[in-house]
Amino acid sequence: MQFLAEVLGHAGYDTVAACSAEEALEQIALGEPDLALLDITMPGMSGLELGAHLRENSTVPFMFLSAVEATESAKQAAAYGAVGDIVKPVDAGRLRA
């Protein structure tokens, strides 16, 4: 996630990185971001659980970051109410676009 924060930061976006879902929730409580990028696999609460929490308790749009094949990842993202998904490894050039 730190890599993504750096890429987006260099592209002019304000970013905050969190190492866990719990830390992400603390950051969101301080101020809702325009978008949350959630890695599906995180220590503690999973990205899927965090996405479900955001869907039920906030208006923050979110996207999942996954190592799963694009088609499967897109299905999973849609099922949880995500606005999209990104498959790892991330293409920095495509992310900035």
Tab-separated table of C-alpha atoms in Angstrom:
chain	number	residue	atom	x	y	z
A	1	MET	CA	0.000	0.000	0.000
A	2	GLN	CA	2.865	2.374	0.693
A	3	PHE	CA	3.911	2.015	-2.968
A	4	LEU	CA	0.423	3.007	-4.105
A	5	ALA	CA	0.390	5.982	-1.753
A	6	GLU	CA	3.722	7.153	-3.166
A	7	VAL	CA	2.638	6.738	-6.800
A	8	LEU	CA	-0.606	8.603	-6.200
A	9	GLY	CA	1.186	11.253	-4.137
A	10	HIS	CA	3.599	11.930	-6.998
A	11	ALA	CA	0.571	12.242	-9.295
A	12	GLY	CA	-0.769	15.054	-7.086
A	13	TYR	CA	-3.223	13.182	-4.874
A	14	ASP	CA	-3.321	13.537	-1.096
A	15	THR	CA	-2.842	10.069	0.362
A	16	VAL	CA	-2.790	8.322	3.709
A	17	ALA	CA	-1.597	4.727	4.021
A	18	ALA	CA	-2.699	2.290	6.717
A	19	CYS	CA	-1.094	-1.049	7.582
A	20	SER	CA	-4.304	-2.671	8.821
A	21	ALA	CA	-8.060	-2.336	8.541
A	22	GLU	CA	-8.204	-1.093	12.109
A	23	GLU	CA	-5.699	1.669	11.318
A	24	ALA	CA	-7.680	2.525	8.171
A	25	LEU	CA	-10.848	2.921	10.251
A	26	GLU	CA	-8.994	5.273	12.603
A	27	GLN	CA	-7.832	7.367	9.630
A	28	ILE	CA	-11.340	7.439	8.133
A	29	ALA	CA	-12.753	8.593	11.482
A	30	LEU	CA	-10.466	11.637	11.247
A	31	GLY	CA	-11.889	12.554	7.852
A	32	GLU	CA	-13.515	10.560	5.085
A	33	PRO	CA	-11.337	10.206	1.990
A	34	ASP	CA	-12.580	10.563	-1.576
A	35	LEU	CA	-11.667	6.917	-2.184
A	36	ALA	CA	-10.295	3.998	-0.169
A	37	LEU	CA	-8.079	1.341	-1.789
A	38	LEU	CA	-8.408	-1.855	0.242
A	39	ASP	CA	-6.084	-4.821	-0.071
A	40	ILE	CA	-8.218	-7.935	0.274
A	41	THR	CA	-5.506	-9.639	2.345
A	42	MET	CA	-4.637	-7.622	5.455
A	43	PRO	CA	-3.662	-8.611	8.981
A	44	GLY	CA	-6.595	-8.788	11.380
A	45	MET	CA	-9.803	-7.668	9.699
A	46	SER	CA	-9.682	-8.518	5.978
A	47	GLY	CA	-10.177	-5.990	3.219
A	48	LEU	CA	-13.484	-7.682	2.425
A	49	GLU	CA	-14.651	-7.186	6.008
A	50	LEU	CA	-13.488	-3.565	5.912
A	51	GLY	CA	-15.353	-3.029	2.639
A	52	ALA	CA	-18.534	-4.438	4.174
A	53	HIS	CA	-18.060	-2.151	7.182
A	54	LEU	CA	-17.567	0.900	4.955
A	55	ARG	CA	-20.619	-0.001	2.865
A	56	GLU	CA	-22.788	-0.217	5.985
A	57	ASN	CA	-21.338	2.653	8.044
A	58	SER	CA	-20.029	5.367	5.711
A	59	THR	CA	-20.287	6.959	2.297
A	60	VAL	CA	-16.642	6.292	1.392
A	61	PRO	CA	-16.355	4.680	-2.045
A	62	PHE	CA	-13.800	1.886	-2.119
A	63	MET	CA	-11.902	-0.348	-4.510
A	64	PHE	CA	-10.279	-3.683	-3.774
A	65	LEU	CA	-6.671	-4.535	-4.514
A	66	SER	CA	-6.241	-8.250	-5.173
A	67	ALA	CA	-3.829	-10.816	-6.560
A	68	VAL	CA	-6.803	-12.807	-7.844
A	69	GLU	CA	-7.534	-13.067	-11.584
A	70	ALA	CA	-9.280	-9.950	-12.924
A	71	THR	CA	-12.653	-11.599	-13.615
A	72	GLU	CA	-12.878	-13.205	-10.177
A	73	SER	CA	-11.672	-10.021	-8.482
A	74	ALA	CA	-14.294	-7.927	-10.284
A	75	LYS	CA	-17.078	-10.307	-9.217
A	76	GLN	CA	-15.900	-10.201	-5.614
A	77	ALA	CA	-15.615	-6.398	-5.663
A	78	ALA	CA	-19.115	-5.974	-7.077
A	79	ALA	CA	-20.578	-8.356	-4.493
A	80	TYR	CA	-19.211	-6.155	-1.702
A	81	GLY	CA	-20.334	-2.857	-3.240
A	82	ALA	CA	-16.904	-1.697	-4.399
A	83	VAL	CA	-16.689	0.855	-7.204
A	84	GLY	CA	-13.960	-1.237	-8.841
A	85	ASP	CA	-10.936	-3.422	-8.369
A	86	ILE	CA	-7.228	-3.397	-9.170
A	87	VAL	CA	-5.299	-6.609	-9.789
A	88	LYS	CA	-1.740	-6.961	-8.481
A	89	PRO	CA	0.895	-6.366	-9.566
A	90	VAL	CA	-0.207	-2.776	-10.051
A	91	ASP	CA	0.854	-0.924	-13.201
A	92	ALA	CA	1.850	2.511	-11.829
A	93	GLY	CA	1.261	4.208	-15.187
A	94	ARG	CA	-2.245	2.821	-15.454
A	95	LEU	CA	-3.003	3.745	-11.846
A	96	ARG	CA	-2.125	7.406	-12.469
A	97	ALA	CA	-4.491	7.489	-15.457
